[in-house]
């Protein structure tokens, strides 16, 4: 209280949760989904993969270890909620996912006939909010479509990952988190192109755990000669009747 009887306001360090200081990572009321990679989690806002938000993973080609990067987080999701694989580049191998600790009943594979169908399906999944995670491989989506998907994701707590070609790194995107991935032996080189926080201008080397060796995996045909995880590659499947409609796994 001043001598004139007028109180002097104190400077407050608290700011709106949607704002953050340029020198600090953003912190929301909702914690992030632990990535399972300590060094990576430390560099992400909320300490992990964001929920209810679009995350872009940019890569030069499929199968460099991007699925293994996500597996520790996917295993933490409640098994009562589905993990959706929307328009993946190859037919998923359910046996490989099971070998990595993801039960088949939790997986939902959707193979849309057209790119527009995939965008529509992604938006409906996000709006409903029943699925724990949505892994989506869009085909050259326009920025307006990505903006719609990001807005739809904010209505729930789905972990939403969009896999795009590395060339998209030069294009604008509404995604608050964008990571550029490159293979580096048994590791991934991760460059944080965009995050809610200060610029991160050095690459991270994220070790990728080797595939789990289980009886189920051992009984499968030999994997292709590659350093990538089996779950990142197409594996031989048992002959099945030809189907044109999307398949529900599990």
Tab-separated table of C-alpha atoms in Angstrom:
chain	number	residue	atom	x	y	z
A	1	UNK	CA	0.000	0.000	0.000
A	2	UNK	CA	1.410	3.390	-1.001
A	3	UNK	CA	1.455	6.404	1.294
A	4	UNK	CA	-1.558	7.797	-0.599
A	5	UNK	CA	-3.577	4.702	0.272
A	6	UNK	CA	-3.518	3.364	-3.288
A	7	UNK	CA	-2.399	-0.227	-3.787
A	8	UNK	CA	0.376	-0.856	-6.297
A	9	UNK	CA	-0.287	-3.896	-8.559
A	10	UNK	CA	2.391	-6.536	-8.592
A	11	UNK	CA	3.702	-7.924	-11.855
A	12	UNK	CA	2.332	-11.427	-12.390
A	13	UNK	CA	4.343	-14.203	-13.966
A	14	UNK	CA	1.221	-16.172	-14.917
A	15	UNK	CA	0.096	-16.035	-18.539
A	16	UNK	CA	-2.791	-17.546	-20.470
A	17	UNK	CA	-2.323	-21.298	-21.083
A	18	UNK	CA	-2.622	-20.752	-24.852
A	19	UNK	CA	0.378	-18.409	-24.717
A	20	UNK	CA	4.000	-19.186	-23.949
A	21	UNK	CA	7.236	-17.280	-23.622
A	22	UNK	CA	9.625	-17.442	-26.558
A	23	UNK	CA	12.331	-18.947	-24.360
A	24	UNK	CA	10.132	-21.695	-22.901
A	25	UNK	CA	8.206	-24.723	-24.126
A	26	UNK	CA	4.442	-24.386	-24.044
A	27	UNK	CA	2.650	-26.061	-21.150
A	28	UNK	CA	-1.026	-26.914	-21.313
A	29	UNK	CA	-3.329	-28.311	-18.662
A	30	UNK	CA	-3.361	-31.635	-20.541
A	31	UNK	CA	-0.079	-33.579	-20.260
A	32	UNK	CA	1.428	-35.056	-23.390
A	33	UNK	CA	1.633	-38.763	-24.162
A	34	UNK	CA	5.057	-40.006	-23.078
A	35	UNK	CA	7.070	-40.828	-26.204
A	36	UNK	CA	9.131	-43.489	-24.428
A	37	UNK	CA	12.275	-41.659	-25.586
A	38	UNK	CA	13.607	-39.459	-22.782
A	39	UNK	CA	15.654	-37.123	-24.958
A	40	UNK	CA	12.782	-36.535	-27.360
A	41	UNK	CA	10.134	-36.044	-24.657
A	42	UNK	CA	12.331	-33.423	-23.027
A	43	UNK	CA	12.204	-31.319	-26.201
A	44	UNK	CA	8.443	-31.505	-26.752
A	45	UNK	CA	5.820	-29.211	-25.213
A	46	UNK	CA	3.931	-30.933	-22.373
A	47	UNK	CA	6.676	-33.549	-22.200
A	48	UNK	CA	5.392	-35.866	-24.922
A	49	UNK	CA	3.244	-36.355	-28.003
A	50	UNK	CA	0.362	-33.874	-27.955
A	51	UNK	CA	-3.212	-35.122	-27.585
A	52	UNK	CA	-6.051	-33.427	-29.425
A	53	UNK	CA	-3.677	-31.883	-31.936
A	54	UNK	CA	-2.163	-32.582	-35.357
A	55	UNK	CA	1.414	-33.886	-35.323
A	56	UNK	CA	3.244	-34.236	-38.640
A	57	UNK	CA	6.016	-36.768	-39.148
A	58	UNK	CA	7.896	-36.043	-42.374
A	59	UNK	CA	10.096	-38.738	-43.896
A	60	UNK	CA	11.882	-39.480	-47.175
A	61	UNK	CA	10.146	-42.853	-47.578
A	62	UNK	CA	7.979	-45.203	-45.520
A	63	UNK	CA	9.596	-47.871	-43.380
A	64	UNK	CA	12.563	-45.986	-41.924
A	65	UNK	CA	11.517	-46.705	-38.330
A	66	UNK	CA	8.664	-44.243	-37.900
A	67	UNK	CA	6.360	-46.883	-36.435
A	68	UNK	CA	8.993	-48.039	-33.967
A	69	UNK	CA	9.332	-44.403	-32.922
A	70	UNK	CA	5.659	-44.378	-31.939
A	71	UNK	CA	5.372	-47.885	-30.479
A	72	UNK	CA	6.330	-47.007	-26.870
A	73	UNK	CA	3.580	-44.390	-26.807
A	74	UNK	CA	1.020	-46.588	-28.570
A	75	UNK	CA	1.550	-49.332	-25.996
A	76	UNK	CA	0.550	-46.857	-23.270
A	77	UNK	CA	-2.878	-46.234	-24.773
A	78	UNK	CA	-5.920	-47.938	-23.227
A	79	UNK	CA	-6.673	-51.176	-25.067
A	80	UNK	CA	-10.406	-50.380	-24.939
A	81	UNK	CA	-9.860	-47.600	-27.485
A	82	UNK	CA	-8.870	-48.279	-31.082
A	83	UNK	CA	-5.691	-47.362	-32.920
A	84	UNK	CA	-6.718	-46.468	-36.473
A	85	UNK	CA	-4.395	-47.034	-39.449
A	86	UNK	CA	-5.862	-44.848	-42.174
A	87	UNK	CA	-4.591	-45.257	-45.742
A	88	UNK	CA	-1.179	-46.761	-44.892
A	89	UNK	CA	1.232	-47.219	-47.827
A	90	UNK	CA	1.108	-51.020	-47.486
A	91	UNK	CA	-1.224	-53.609	-46.029
A	92	UNK	CA	-0.548	-53.867	-42.284
A	93	UNK	CA	0.753	-57.144	-40.907
A	94	UNK	CA	-1.403	-57.882	-37.878
A	95	UNK	CA	1.084	-60.527	-36.696
A	96	UNK	CA	3.884	-57.956	-36.615
A	97	UNK	CA	1.779	-55.492	-34.609
A	98	UNK	CA	0.866	-58.235	-32.148
A	99	UNK	CA	4.536	-59.156	-31.797
A	100	UNK	CA	5.217	-55.546	-30.832
A	101	UNK	CA	2.653	-55.588	-28.034
A	102	UNK	CA	-0.391	-54.120	-29.816
A	103	UNK	CA	-3.392	-56.507	-29.632
A	104	UNK	CA	-5.194	-57.106	-32.900
A	105	UNK	CA	-8.569	-56.171	-31.385
A	106	UNK	CA	-7.218	-52.652	-30.855
A	107	UNK	CA	-6.298	-52.118	-34.512
A	108	UNK	CA	-8.639	-50.716	-37.125
A	109	UNK	CA	-7.386	-50.600	-40.731
A	110	UNK	CA	-9.214	-48.300	-43.141
A	111	UNK	CA	-8.346	-48.352	-46.845
A	112	UNK	CA	-10.295	-45.545	-48.562
A	113	UNK	CA	-10.825	-45.751	-52.311
A	114	UNK	CA	-10.048	-42.068	-52.874
A	115	UNK	CA	-8.030	-39.358	-51.126
A	116	UNK	CA	-11.187	-37.370	-50.395
A	117	UNK	CA	-12.665	-40.394	-48.629
A	118	UNK	CA	-9.599	-40.573	-46.410
A	119	UNK	CA	-9.887	-36.918	-45.419
A	120	UNK	CA	-13.570	-37.392	-44.621
A	121	UNK	CA	-12.871	-40.512	-42.548
A	122	UNK	CA	-10.083	-38.770	-40.616
A	123	UNK	CA	-12.326	-35.824	-39.770
A	124	UNK	CA	-15.159	-38.080	-38.576
A	125	UNK	CA	-12.796	-40.166	-36.423
A	126	UNK	CA	-11.392	-37.063	-34.778
A	127	UNK	CA	-14.789	-35.469	-34.213
A	128	UNK	CA	-16.171	-38.606	-32.583
A	129	UNK	CA	-13.171	-38.857	-30.265
A	130	UNK	CA	-13.647	-42.548	-29.509
A	131	UNK	CA	-10.252	-43.686	-30.844
A	132	UNK	CA	-7.060	-43.450	-28.828
A	133	UNK	CA	-4.832	-42.777	-31.845
A	134	UNK	CA	-5.151	-42.008	-35.537
A	135	UNK	CA	-2.199	-42.770	-37.804
A	136	UNK	CA	-2.942	-41.237	-41.197
A	137	UNK	CA	-0.988	-41.279	-44.467
A	138	UNK	CA	-2.699	-38.537	-46.532
A	139	UNK	CA	-2.018	-38.081	-50.241
A	140	UNK	CA	-0.824	-34.495	-50.785
A	141	UNK	CA	-3.483	-32.904	-48.561
A	142	UNK	CA	-4.224	-29.207	-49.143
A	143	UNK	CA	-3.521	-26.833	-46.270
A	144	UNK	CA	-7.239	-26.170	-45.864
A	145	UNK	CA	-7.876	-29.894	-45.267
A	146	UNK	CA	-5.096	-30.100	-42.692
A	147	UNK	CA	-6.551	-27.086	-40.912
A	148	UNK	CA	-9.946	-28.788	-40.725
A	149	UNK	CA	-8.369	-31.930	-39.318
A	150	UNK	CA	-6.413	-29.995	-36.711
A	151	UNK	CA	-9.584	-28.203	-35.607
A	152	UNK	CA	-11.452	-31.513	-35.453
A	153	UNK	CA	-8.665	-33.045	-33.348
A	154	UNK	CA	-8.984	-30.297	-30.741
A	155	UNK	CA	-12.465	-31.539	-29.858
A	156	UNK	CA	-11.029	-34.672	-28.211
A	157	UNK	CA	-7.887	-36.321	-26.890
A	158	UNK	CA	-6.902	-38.524	-29.827
A	159	UNK	CA	-3.174	-38.850	-30.535
A	160	UNK	CA	-3.177	-37.767	-34.191
A	161	UNK	CA	-0.165	-38.408	-36.440
A	162	UNK	CA	0.000	-37.567	-40.142
A	163	UNK	CA	2.849	-39.129	-42.139
A	164	UNK	CA	3.932	-36.960	-45.070
A	165	UNK	CA	6.831	-36.886	-47.502
A	166	UNK	CA	9.883	-34.915	-46.436
A	167	UNK	CA	9.269	-32.487	-49.314
A	168	UNK	CA	6.324	-31.094	-47.333
A	169	UNK	CA	8.821	-29.588	-44.872
A	170	UNK	CA	9.011	-26.524	-47.119
A	171	UNK	CA	5.239	-25.992	-47.134
A	172	UNK	CA	3.212	-24.167	-44.514
A	173	UNK	CA	1.176	-26.321	-42.149
A	174	UNK	CA	-1.256	-25.717	-39.271
A	175	UNK	CA	0.347	-28.562	-37.282
A	176	UNK	CA	1.792	-27.206	-34.011
A	177	UNK	CA	4.397	-29.984	-34.016
A	178	UNK	CA	6.365	-31.046	-37.093
A	179	UNK	CA	9.275	-33.481	-37.042
A	180	UNK	CA	11.567	-34.385	-39.930
A	181	UNK	CA	12.854	-37.972	-39.707
A	182	UNK	CA	15.852	-39.585	-41.375
A	183	UNK	CA	17.290	-43.093	-40.876
A	184	UNK	CA	20.577	-43.340	-39.012
A	185	UNK	CA	21.403	-47.016	-38.573
A	186	UNK	CA	19.517	-48.316	-35.546
A	187	UNK	CA	18.533	-44.749	-34.707
A	188	UNK	CA	16.398	-42.007	-36.181
A	189	UNK	CA	17.692	-38.526	-36.768
A	190	UNK	CA	14.933	-36.200	-35.662
A	191	UNK	CA	14.818	-32.522	-36.583
A	192	UNK	CA	12.158	-30.451	-34.843
A	193	UNK	CA	10.933	-28.122	-37.575
A	194	UNK	CA	8.133	-26.595	-35.537
A	195	UNK	CA	7.000	-26.676	-31.933
A	196	UNK	CA	5.317	-24.398	-29.430
A	197	UNK	CA	8.479	-23.028	-27.960
A	198	UNK	CA	11.969	-21.843	-28.916
A	199	UNK	CA	13.608	-22.940	-32.135
A	200	UNK	CA	15.480	-26.229	-31.832
A	201	UNK	CA	18.252	-26.103	-34.427
A	202	UNK	CA	20.168	-29.289	-33.593
A	203	UNK	CA	19.253	-32.840	-34.595
A	204	UNK	CA	18.285	-35.483	-32.067
A	205	UNK	CA	19.443	-39.086	-32.419
A	206	UNK	CA	16.685	-41.333	-31.079
A	207	UNK	CA	17.679	-44.985	-30.505
A	208	UNK	CA	15.132	-47.473	-31.788
A	209	UNK	CA	14.635	-50.600	-29.745
A	210	UNK	CA	15.041	-53.864	-31.697
A	211	UNK	CA	11.850	-55.735	-32.580
A	212	UNK	CA	10.477	-57.875	-29.795
A	213	UNK	CA	11.339	-61.550	-30.237
A	214	UNK	CA	8.246	-63.567	-29.478
A	215	UNK	CA	7.015	-66.998	-30.423
A	216	UNK	CA	4.442	-65.400	-32.694
A	217	UNK	CA	7.123	-63.454	-34.530
A	218	UNK	CA	9.471	-66.411	-34.731
A	219	UNK	CA	6.785	-68.536	-36.401
A	220	UNK	CA	6.338	-66.031	-39.226
A	221	UNK	CA	8.200	-66.131	-42.546
A	222	UNK	CA	11.656	-64.559	-42.542
A	223	UNK	CA	11.765	-60.789	-42.653
A	224	UNK	CA	13.306	-59.014	-45.609
A	225	UNK	CA	16.997	-58.173	-45.477
A	226	UNK	CA	16.720	-54.779	-43.839
A	227	UNK	CA	17.675	-52.932	-40.702
A	228	UNK	CA	14.117	-51.644	-40.351
A	229	UNK	CA	11.614	-53.089	-37.929
A	230	UNK	CA	9.225	-55.718	-39.307
A	231	UNK	CA	6.307	-53.541	-38.283
A	232	UNK	CA	7.673	-50.831	-40.584
A	233	UNK	CA	7.731	-53.217	-43.541
A	234	UNK	CA	5.157	-55.329	-45.319
A	235	UNK	CA	5.308	-58.933	-44.199
A	236	UNK	CA	3.963	-61.953	-46.086
A	237	UNK	CA	0.349	-62.673	-45.192
A	238	UNK	CA	-1.566	-65.917	-45.462
A	239	UNK	CA	-3.624	-66.175	-48.684
A	240	UNK	CA	-7.044	-64.635	-48.192
A	241	UNK	CA	-10.067	-64.032	-50.429
A	242	UNK	CA	-9.780	-60.857	-52.423
A	243	UNK	CA	-11.576	-57.971	-50.737
A	244	UNK	CA	-12.181	-54.428	-51.883
A	245	UNK	CA	-13.775	-52.955	-48.786
A	246	UNK	CA	-11.830	-51.762	-45.703
A	247	UNK	CA	-10.959	-54.514	-43.260
A	248	UNK	CA	-11.532	-54.437	-39.521
A	249	UNK	CA	-8.563	-56.090	-37.853
A	250	UNK	CA	-9.178	-58.123	-34.770
